[in-house]
């Protein structure tokens, strides 16, 4: 009986609740963080997206958390992602368009929200991440695609997770084969 009650309460927590999201809105936002929060909550309400927040203000919904080991300090994640501006839905980048997944290792120079989002997923995981501007490009923005204080939507899918050493060994084997083929061709 306790398991049934616990299971039912877990399902209720992950279900969409517009009233709960509306209650989190800031009535008279004074800071950019508060304006970003309201934009994100409004987007989630409009799209009936059951989101959760991290302590930093990143919001996310995991369609599928994935399976296997967690993304660790020595892991490399092979991912597909699409980035859109929340304000107008304009797609600014996508690895799916040219079917070239991105390989991400902790420590890569990326925006803070992206670095925080990847470890939320395991291999096979898929989710939507909403980054407030301070976890994206901030008040400075970045070029024409990201004006100052732009809230971003990332749709992320983790195709594979592997240890950095495994990836390095595989690359070394590929490199050795390519060198041998070049030497044989050029004699």
JSON list of C-alpha atoms in Angstrom, two decimals:
[
{"chain": "A", "resi": 1, "resn": "UNK", "atom": "CA", "xyz": [0.00, 0.00, 0.00]},
{"chain": "A", "resi": 2, "resn": "UNK", "atom": "CA", "xyz": [2.83, 2.41, 0.85]},
{"chain": "A", "resi": 3, "resn": "UNK", "atom": "CA", "xyz": [4.47, 1.71, -2.49]},
{"chain": "A", "resi": 4, "resn": "UNK", "atom": "CA", "xyz": [1.22, 2.52, -4.30]},
{"chain": "A", "resi": 5, "resn": "UNK", "atom": "CA", "xyz": [0.81, 5.79, -2.40]},
{"chain": "A", "resi": 6, "resn": "UNK", "atom": "CA", "xyz": [4.48, 6.72, -3.01]},
{"chain": "A", "resi": 7, "resn": "UNK", "atom": "CA", "xyz": [4.19, 5.83, -6.71]},
{"chain": "A", "resi": 8, "resn": "UNK", "atom": "CA", "xyz": [1.04, 7.91, -7.08]},
{"chain": "A", "resi": 9, "resn": "UNK", "atom": "CA", "xyz": [2.62, 10.91, -5.37]},
{"chain": "A", "resi": 10, "resn": "UNK", "atom": "CA", "xyz": [5.72, 10.66, -7.62]},
{"chain": "A", "resi": 11, "resn": "UNK", "atom": "CA", "xyz": [3.51, 10.64, -10.70]},
{"chain": "A", "resi": 12, "resn": "UNK", "atom": "CA", "xyz": [1.61, 13.66, -9.46]},
{"chain": "A", "resi": 13, "resn": "UNK", "atom": "CA", "xyz": [4.85, 15.61, -8.90]},
{"chain": "A", "resi": 14, "resn": "UNK", "atom": "CA", "xyz": [6.02, 15.05, -12.47]},
{"chain": "A", "resi": 15, "resn": "UNK", "atom": "CA", "xyz": [2.64, 15.86, -14.03]},
{"chain": "A", "resi": 16, "resn": "UNK", "atom": "CA", "xyz": [1.90, 19.27, -15.48]},
{"chain": "A", "resi": 17, "resn": "UNK", "atom": "CA", "xyz": [0.36, 21.68, -12.97]},
{"chain": "A", "resi": 18, "resn": "UNK", "atom": "CA", "xyz": [-0.32, 25.14, -14.43]},
{"chain": "A", "resi": 19, "resn": "UNK", "atom": "CA", "xyz": [-1.55, 26.53, -11.10]},
{"chain": "A", "resi": 20, "resn": "UNK", "atom": "CA", "xyz": [1.68, 25.51, -9.38]},
{"chain": "A", "resi": 21, "resn": "UNK", "atom": "CA", "xyz": [3.72, 27.24, -12.11]},
{"chain": "A", "resi": 22, "resn": "UNK", "atom": "CA", "xyz": [1.54, 30.37, -11.98]},
{"chain": "A", "resi": 23, "resn": "UNK", "atom": "CA", "xyz": [2.10, 30.53, -8.20]},
{"chain": "A", "resi": 24, "resn": "UNK", "atom": "CA", "xyz": [5.87, 30.68, -8.81]},
{"chain": "A", "resi": 25, "resn": "UNK", "atom": "CA", "xyz": [5.64, 33.79, -11.02]},
{"chain": "A", "resi": 26, "resn": "UNK", "atom": "CA", "xyz": [7.04, 37.04, -9.62]},
{"chain": "A", "resi": 27, "resn": "UNK", "atom": "CA", "xyz": [4.24, 39.62, -9.46]},
{"chain": "A", "resi": 28, "resn": "UNK", "atom": "CA", "xyz": [6.33, 42.74, -10.09]},
{"chain": "A", "resi": 29, "resn": "UNK", "atom": "CA", "xyz": [9.69, 41.59, -11.45]},
{"chain": "A", "resi": 30, "resn": "UNK", "atom": "CA", "xyz": [12.50, 44.02, -10.71]},
{"chain": "A", "resi": 31, "resn": "UNK", "atom": "CA", "xyz": [15.58, 42.07, -11.77]},
{"chain": "A", "resi": 32, "resn": "UNK", "atom": "CA", "xyz": [16.51, 40.37, -15.03]},
{"chain": "A", "resi": 33, "resn": "UNK", "atom": "CA", "xyz": [16.52, 37.02, -13.21]},
{"chain": "A", "resi": 34, "resn": "UNK", "atom": "CA", "xyz": [12.90, 37.59, -12.16]},
{"chain": "A", "resi": 35, "resn": "UNK", "atom": "CA", "xyz": [11.87, 38.60, -15.70]},
{"chain": "A", "resi": 36, "resn": "UNK", "atom": "CA", "xyz": [13.63, 35.51, -17.08]},
{"chain": "A", "resi": 37, "resn": "UNK", "atom": "CA", "xyz": [11.87, 33.31, -14.53]},
{"chain": "A", "resi": 38, "resn": "UNK", "atom": "CA", "xyz": [8.47, 34.68, -15.56]},
{"chain": "A", "resi": 39, "resn": "UNK", "atom": "CA", "xyz": [9.26, 34.15, -19.26]},
{"chain": "A", "resi": 40, "resn": "UNK", "atom": "CA", "xyz": [10.25, 30.54, -18.57]},
{"chain": "A", "resi": 41, "resn": "UNK", "atom": "CA", "xyz": [7.19, 29.85, -16.42]},
{"chain": "A", "resi": 42, "resn": "UNK", "atom": "CA", "xyz": [4.87, 31.44, -19.02]},
{"chain": "A", "resi": 43, "resn": "UNK", "atom": "CA", "xyz": [6.45, 29.27, -21.74]},
{"chain": "A", "resi": 44, "resn": "UNK", "atom": "CA", "xyz": [5.99, 26.13, -19.63]},
{"chain": "A", "resi": 45, "resn": "UNK", "atom": "CA", "xyz": [2.34, 27.02, -18.92]},
{"chain": "A", "resi": 46, "resn": "UNK", "atom": "CA", "xyz": [1.60, 27.78, -22.56]},
{"chain": "A", "resi": 47, "resn": "UNK", "atom": "CA", "xyz": [3.26, 24.55, -23.73]},
{"chain": "A", "resi": 48, "resn": "UNK", "atom": "CA", "xyz": [2.01, 22.43, -20.81]},
{"chain": "A", "resi": 49, "resn": "UNK", "atom": "CA", "xyz": [5.59, 21.50, -19.98]},
{"chain": "A", "resi": 50, "resn": "UNK", "atom": "CA", "xyz": [6.07, 20.02, -16.49]},
{"chain": "A", "resi": 51, "resn": "UNK", "atom": "CA", "xyz": [9.35, 21.65, -15.49]},
{"chain": "A", "resi": 52, "resn": "UNK", "atom": "CA", "xyz": [11.65, 21.44, -12.50]},
{"chain": "A", "resi": 53, "resn": "UNK", "atom": "CA", "xyz": [14.20, 24.02, -11.38]},
{"chain": "A", "resi": 54, "resn": "UNK", "atom": "CA", "xyz": [17.77, 23.72, -10.17]},
{"chain": "A", "resi": 55, "resn": "UNK", "atom": "CA", "xyz": [19.24, 25.99, -7.49]},
{"chain": "A", "resi": 56, "resn": "UNK", "atom": "CA", "xyz": [20.90, 28.12, -10.18]},
{"chain": "A", "resi": 57, "resn": "UNK", "atom": "CA", "xyz": [17.59, 28.93, -11.90]},
{"chain": "A", "resi": 58, "resn": "UNK", "atom": "CA", "xyz": [17.90, 26.46, -14.79]},
{"chain": "A", "resi": 59, "resn": "UNK", "atom": "CA", "xyz": [14.56, 24.81, -15.63]},
{"chain": "A", "resi": 60, "resn": "UNK", "atom": "CA", "xyz": [14.23, 21.42, -17.28]},
{"chain": "A", "resi": 61, "resn": "UNK", "atom": "CA", "xyz": [11.88, 18.65, -18.32]},
{"chain": "A", "resi": 62, "resn": "UNK", "atom": "CA", "xyz": [13.24, 15.17, -18.93]},
{"chain": "A", "resi": 63, "resn": "UNK", "atom": "CA", "xyz": [11.21, 13.22, -21.48]},
{"chain": "A", "resi": 64, "resn": "UNK", "atom": "CA", "xyz": [13.52, 10.30, -20.75]},
{"chain": "A", "resi": 65, "resn": "UNK", "atom": "CA", "xyz": [16.33, 10.55, -18.17]},
{"chain": "A", "resi": 66, "resn": "UNK", "atom": "CA", "xyz": [18.25, 7.73, -19.88]},
{"chain": "A", "resi": 67, "resn": "UNK", "atom": "CA", "xyz": [19.94, 4.72, -18.35]},
{"chain": "A", "resi": 68, "resn": "UNK", "atom": "CA", "xyz": [23.37, 3.69, -17.22]},
{"chain": "A", "resi": 69, "resn": "UNK", "atom": "CA", "xyz": [26.03, 5.64, -15.42]},
{"chain": "A", "resi": 70, "resn": "UNK", "atom": "CA", "xyz": [25.93, 9.31, -14.58]},
{"chain": "A", "resi": 71, "resn": "UNK", "atom": "CA", "xyz": [27.95, 11.77, -16.60]},
{"chain": "A", "resi": 72, "resn": "UNK", "atom": "CA", "xyz": [31.19, 11.97, -14.65]},
{"chain": "A", "resi": 73, "resn": "UNK", "atom": "CA", "xyz": [34.26, 14.16, -14.67]},
{"chain": "A", "resi": 74, "resn": "UNK", "atom": "CA", "xyz": [36.04, 11.82, -17.08]},
{"chain": "A", "resi": 75, "resn": "UNK", "atom": "CA", "xyz": [33.08, 11.21, -19.37]},
{"chain": "A", "resi": 76, "resn": "UNK", "atom": "CA", "xyz": [32.51, 12.41, -22.89]},
{"chain": "A", "resi": 77, "resn": "UNK", "atom": "CA", "xyz": [28.90, 12.89, -23.98]},
{"chain": "A", "resi": 78, "resn": "UNK", "atom": "CA", "xyz": [27.96, 12.52, -27.63]},
{"chain": "A", "resi": 79, "resn": "UNK", "atom": "CA", "xyz": [24.80, 14.56, -28.03]},
{"chain": "A", "resi": 80, "resn": "UNK", "atom": "CA", "xyz": [22.36, 16.07, -30.47]},
{"chain": "A", "resi": 81, "resn": "UNK", "atom": "CA", "xyz": [21.01, 19.46, -29.52]},
{"chain": "A", "resi": 82, "resn": "UNK", "atom": "CA", "xyz": [18.88, 22.26, -30.89]},
{"chain": "A", "resi": 83, "resn": "UNK", "atom": "CA", "xyz": [19.00, 25.80, -29.50]},
{"chain": "A", "resi": 84, "resn": "UNK", "atom": "CA", "xyz": [16.16, 28.30, -29.82]},
{"chain": "A", "resi": 85, "resn": "UNK", "atom": "CA", "xyz": [15.49, 31.74, -28.42]},
{"chain": "A", "resi": 86, "resn": "UNK", "atom": "CA", "xyz": [12.55, 31.54, -26.05]},
{"chain": "A", "resi": 87, "resn": "UNK", "atom": "CA", "xyz": [11.24, 34.98, -27.07]},
{"chain": "A", "resi": 88, "resn": "UNK", "atom": "CA", "xyz": [10.48, 34.08, -30.69]},
{"chain": "A", "resi": 89, "resn": "UNK", "atom": "CA", "xyz": [11.34, 30.40, -31.14]},
{"chain": "A", "resi": 90, "resn": "UNK", "atom": "CA", "xyz": [14.10, 31.24, -33.65]},
{"chain": "A", "resi": 91, "resn": "UNK", "atom": "CA", "xyz": [16.42, 28.25, -34.02]},
{"chain": "A", "resi": 92, "resn": "UNK", "atom": "CA", "xyz": [20.02, 29.41, -33.71]},
{"chain": "A", "resi": 93, "resn": "UNK", "atom": "CA", "xyz": [21.84, 26.06, -33.87]},
{"chain": "A", "resi": 94, "resn": "UNK", "atom": "CA", "xyz": [21.14, 22.37, -34.42]},
{"chain": "A", "resi": 95, "resn": "UNK", "atom": "CA", "xyz": [23.39, 19.34, -34.70]},
{"chain": "A", "resi": 96, "resn": "UNK", "atom": "CA", "xyz": [20.48, 17.40, -36.19]},
{"chain": "A", "resi": 97, "resn": "UNK", "atom": "CA", "xyz": [20.32, 19.47, -39.38]},
{"chain": "A", "resi": 98, "resn": "UNK", "atom": "CA", "xyz": [23.65, 18.13, -40.64]},
{"chain": "A", "resi": 99, "resn": "UNK", "atom": "CA", "xyz": [23.50, 14.97, -38.50]},
{"chain": "A", "resi": 100, "resn": "UNK", "atom": "CA", "xyz": [26.80, 15.79, -36.79]},
{"chain": "A", "resi": 101, "resn": "UNK", "atom": "CA", "xyz": [26.49, 15.09, -33.07]},
{"chain": "A", "resi": 102, "resn": "UNK", "atom": "CA", "xyz": [28.54, 17.22, -30.69]},
{"chain": "A", "resi": 103, "resn": "UNK", "atom": "CA", "xyz": [31.02, 15.68, -28.26]},
{"chain": "A", "resi": 104, "resn": "UNK", "atom": "CA", "xyz": [31.08, 17.41, -24.91]},
{"chain": "A", "resi": 105, "resn": "UNK", "atom": "CA", "xyz": [33.51, 16.82, -22.05]},
{"chain": "A", "resi": 106, "resn": "UNK", "atom": "CA", "xyz": [33.33, 18.60, -18.71]},
{"chain": "A", "resi": 107, "resn": "UNK", "atom": "CA", "xyz": [35.57, 21.62, -18.77]},
{"chain": "A", "resi": 108, "resn": "UNK", "atom": "CA", "xyz": [34.81, 22.58, -22.37]},
{"chain": "A", "resi": 109, "resn": "UNK", "atom": "CA", "xyz": [34.35, 26.32, -22.75]},
{"chain": "A", "resi": 110, "resn": "UNK", "atom": "CA", "xyz": [30.58, 26.57, -23.06]},
{"chain": "A", "resi": 111, "resn": "UNK", "atom": "CA", "xyz": [27.84, 28.61, -21.46]},
{"chain": "A", "resi": 112, "resn": "UNK", "atom": "CA", "xyz": [27.19, 27.76, -17.82]},
{"chain": "A", "resi": 113, "resn": "UNK", "atom": "CA", "xyz": [23.64, 26.49, -18.33]},
{"chain": "A", "resi": 114, "resn": "UNK", "atom": "CA", "xyz": [24.72, 23.99, -20.98]},
{"chain": "A", "resi": 115, "resn": "UNK", "atom": "CA", "xyz": [27.44, 22.65, -18.66]},
{"chain": "A", "resi": 116, "resn": "UNK", "atom": "CA", "xyz": [24.83, 22.26, -15.93]},
{"chain": "A", "resi": 117, "resn": "UNK", "atom": "CA", "xyz": [22.25, 20.64, -18.22]},
{"chain": "A", "resi": 118, "resn": "UNK", "atom": "CA", "xyz": [24.26, 17.75, -19.68]},
{"chain": "A", "resi": 119, "resn": "UNK", "atom": "CA", "xyz": [24.82, 15.92, -16.35]},
{"chain": "A", "resi": 120, "resn": "UNK", "atom": "CA", "xyz": [21.04, 15.84, -15.82]},
{"chain": "A", "resi": 121, "resn": "UNK", "atom": "CA", "xyz": [20.84, 13.15, -18.52]},
{"chain": "A", "resi": 122, "resn": "UNK", "atom": "CA", "xyz": [22.26, 9.66, -18.84]},
{"chain": "A", "resi": 123, "resn": "UNK", "atom": "CA", "xyz": [22.90, 7.70, -22.02]},
{"chain": "A", "resi": 124, "resn": "UNK", "atom": "CA", "xyz": [19.75, 7.64, -24.15]},
{"chain": "A", "resi": 125, "resn": "UNK", "atom": "CA", "xyz": [18.31, 10.55, -22.19]},
{"chain": "A", "resi": 126, "resn": "UNK", "atom": "CA", "xyz": [16.32, 13.30, -23.83]},
{"chain": "A", "resi": 127, "resn": "UNK", "atom": "CA", "xyz": [15.03, 16.56, -22.42]},
{"chain": "A", "resi": 128, "resn": "UNK", "atom": "CA", "xyz": [14.23, 20.23, -22.75]},
{"chain": "A", "resi": 129, "resn": "UNK", "atom": "CA", "xyz": [16.28, 22.77, -20.82]},
{"chain": "A", "resi": 130, "resn": "UNK", "atom": "CA", "xyz": [15.31, 26.43, -20.36]},
{"chain": "A", "resi": 131, "resn": "UNK", "atom": "CA", "xyz": [18.27, 28.67, -19.57]},
{"chain": "A", "resi": 132, "resn": "UNK", "atom": "CA", "xyz": [17.75, 32.06, -17.96]},
{"chain": "A", "resi": 133, "resn": "UNK", "atom": "CA", "xyz": [19.96, 34.71, -19.53]},
{"chain": "A", "resi": 134, "resn": "UNK", "atom": "CA", "xyz": [22.52, 34.70, -16.69]},
{"chain": "A", "resi": 135, "resn": "UNK", "atom": "CA", "xyz": [23.23, 31.01, -17.48]},
{"chain": "A", "resi": 136, "resn": "UNK", "atom": "CA", "xyz": [23.36, 31.73, -21.22]},
{"chain": "A", "resi": 137, "resn": "UNK", "atom": "CA", "xyz": [25.03, 34.81, -22.71]},
{"chain": "A", "resi": 138, "resn": "UNK", "atom": "CA", "xyz": [23.96, 37.27, -20.01]},
{"chain": "A", "resi": 139, "resn": "UNK", "atom": "CA", "xyz": [23.55, 41.00, -20.35]},
{"chain": "A", "resi": 140, "resn": "UNK", "atom": "CA", "xyz": [26.24, 41.17, -23.05]},
{"chain": "A", "resi": 141, "resn": "UNK", "atom": "CA", "xyz": [24.57, 38.79, -25.47]},
{"chain": "A", "resi": 142, "resn": "UNK", "atom": "CA", "xyz": [26.56, 37.10, -28.24]},
{"chain": "A", "resi": 143, "resn": "UNK", "atom": "CA", "xyz": [26.48, 38.36, -31.79]},
{"chain": "A", "resi": 144, "resn": "UNK", "atom": "CA", "xyz": [23.31, 38.78, -33.81]},
{"chain": "A", "resi": 145, "resn": "UNK", "atom": "CA", "xyz": [21.67, 35.54, -32.69]},
{"chain": "A", "resi": 146, "resn": "UNK", "atom": "CA", "xyz": [21.73, 36.26, -28.96]},
{"chain": "A", "resi": 147, "resn": "UNK", "atom": "CA", "xyz": [20.77, 39.82, -27.98]},
{"chain": "A", "resi": 148, "resn": "UNK", "atom": "CA", "xyz": [21.43, 40.82, -24.36]},
{"chain": "A", "resi": 149, "resn": "UNK", "atom": "CA", "xyz": [19.34, 38.95, -21.77]},
{"chain": "A", "resi": 150, "resn": "UNK", "atom": "CA", "xyz": [18.19, 36.20, -24.14]},
{"chain": "A", "resi": 151, "resn": "UNK", "atom": "CA", "xyz": [16.52, 33.17, -22.53]},
{"chain": "A", "resi": 152, "resn": "UNK", "atom": "CA", "xyz": [17.38, 29.98, -24.43]},
{"chain": "A", "resi": 153, "resn": "UNK", "atom": "CA", "xyz": [15.67, 26.64, -24.99]},
{"chain": "A", "resi": 154, "resn": "UNK", "atom": "CA", "xyz": [17.90, 23.60, -25.51]},
{"chain": "A", "resi": 155, "resn": "UNK", "atom": "CA", "xyz": [16.47, 20.31, -26.72]},
{"chain": "A", "resi": 156, "resn": "UNK", "atom": "CA", "xyz": [19.12, 17.73, -25.85]},
{"chain": "A", "resi": 157, "resn": "UNK", "atom": "CA", "xyz": [19.51, 14.02, -26.53]},
{"chain": "A", "resi": 158, "resn": "UNK", "atom": "CA", "xyz": [22.47, 12.05, -25.16]},
{"chain": "A", "resi": 159, "resn": "UNK", "atom": "CA", "xyz": [23.43, 9.47, -27.76]},
{"chain": "A", "resi": 160, "resn": "UNK", "atom": "CA", "xyz": [26.41, 8.01, -25.88]},
{"chain": "A", "resi": 161, "resn": "UNK", "atom": "CA", "xyz": [28.47, 8.45, -22.75]},
{"chain": "A", "resi": 162, "resn": "UNK", "atom": "CA", "xyz": [31.98, 7.06, -22.54]},
{"chain": "A", "resi": 163, "resn": "UNK", "atom": "CA", "xyz": [35.12, 7.51, -20.53]},
{"chain": "A", "resi": 164, "resn": "UNK", "atom": "CA", "xyz": [37.66, 9.96, -21.96]},
{"chain": "A", "resi": 165, "resn": "UNK", "atom": "CA", "xyz": [40.36, 7.25, -22.03]},
{"chain": "A", "resi": 166, "resn": "UNK", "atom": "CA", "xyz": [38.12, 4.96, -24.13]},
{"chain": "A", "resi": 167, "resn": "UNK", "atom": "CA", "xyz": [37.48, 7.76, -26.60]},
{"chain": "A", "resi": 168, "resn": "UNK", "atom": "CA", "xyz": [41.19, 8.61, -26.77]},
{"chain": "A", "resi": 169, "resn": "UNK", "atom": "CA", "xyz": [42.10, 4.96, -27.44]},
{"chain": "A", "resi": 170, "resn": "UNK", "atom": "CA", "xyz": [39.51, 4.72, -30.21]},
{"chain": "A", "resi": 171, "resn": "UNK", "atom": "CA", "xyz": [40.78, 7.95, -31.79]},
{"chain": "A", "resi": 172, "resn": "UNK", "atom": "CA", "xyz": [44.37, 6.72, -31.57]},
{"chain": "A", "resi": 173, "resn": "UNK", "atom": "CA", "xyz": [43.44, 3.52, -33.40]},
{"chain": "A", "resi": 174, "resn": "UNK", "atom": "CA", "xyz": [41.66, 5.55, -36.11]},
{"chain": "A", "resi": 175, "resn": "UNK", "atom": "CA", "xyz": [44.66, 7.85, -36.43]},
{"chain": "A", "resi": 176, "resn": "UNK", "atom": "CA", "xyz": [47.09, 4.91, -36.74]},
{"chain": "A", "resi": 177, "resn": "UNK", "atom": "CA", "xyz": [44.97, 3.35, -39.50]},
{"chain": "A", "resi": 178, "resn": "UNK", "atom": "CA", "xyz": [44.79, 6.67, -41.37]},
{"chain": "A", "resi": 179, "resn": "UNK", "atom": "CA", "xyz": [48.57, 7.13, -41.10]},
{"chain": "A", "resi": 180, "resn": "UNK", "atom": "CA", "xyz": [49.24, 3.57, -42.29]},
{"chain": "A", "resi": 181, "resn": "UNK", "atom": "CA", "xyz": [46.89, 4.06, -45.27]},
{"chain": "A", "resi": 182, "resn": "UNK", "atom": "CA", "xyz": [48.59, 7.34, -46.17]},
{"chain": "A", "resi": 183, "resn": "UNK", "atom": "CA", "xyz": [52.07, 5.77, -45.96]},
{"chain": "A", "resi": 184, "resn": "UNK", "atom": "CA", "xyz": [50.97, 2.82, -48.11]},
{"chain": "A", "resi": 185, "resn": "UNK", "atom": "CA", "xyz": [49.42, 5.17, -50.69]},
{"chain": "A", "resi": 186, "resn": "UNK", "atom": "CA", "xyz": [52.41, 7.53, -50.83]},
{"chain": "A", "resi": 187, "resn": "UNK", "atom": "CA", "xyz": [54.98, 4.74, -50.33]}
]
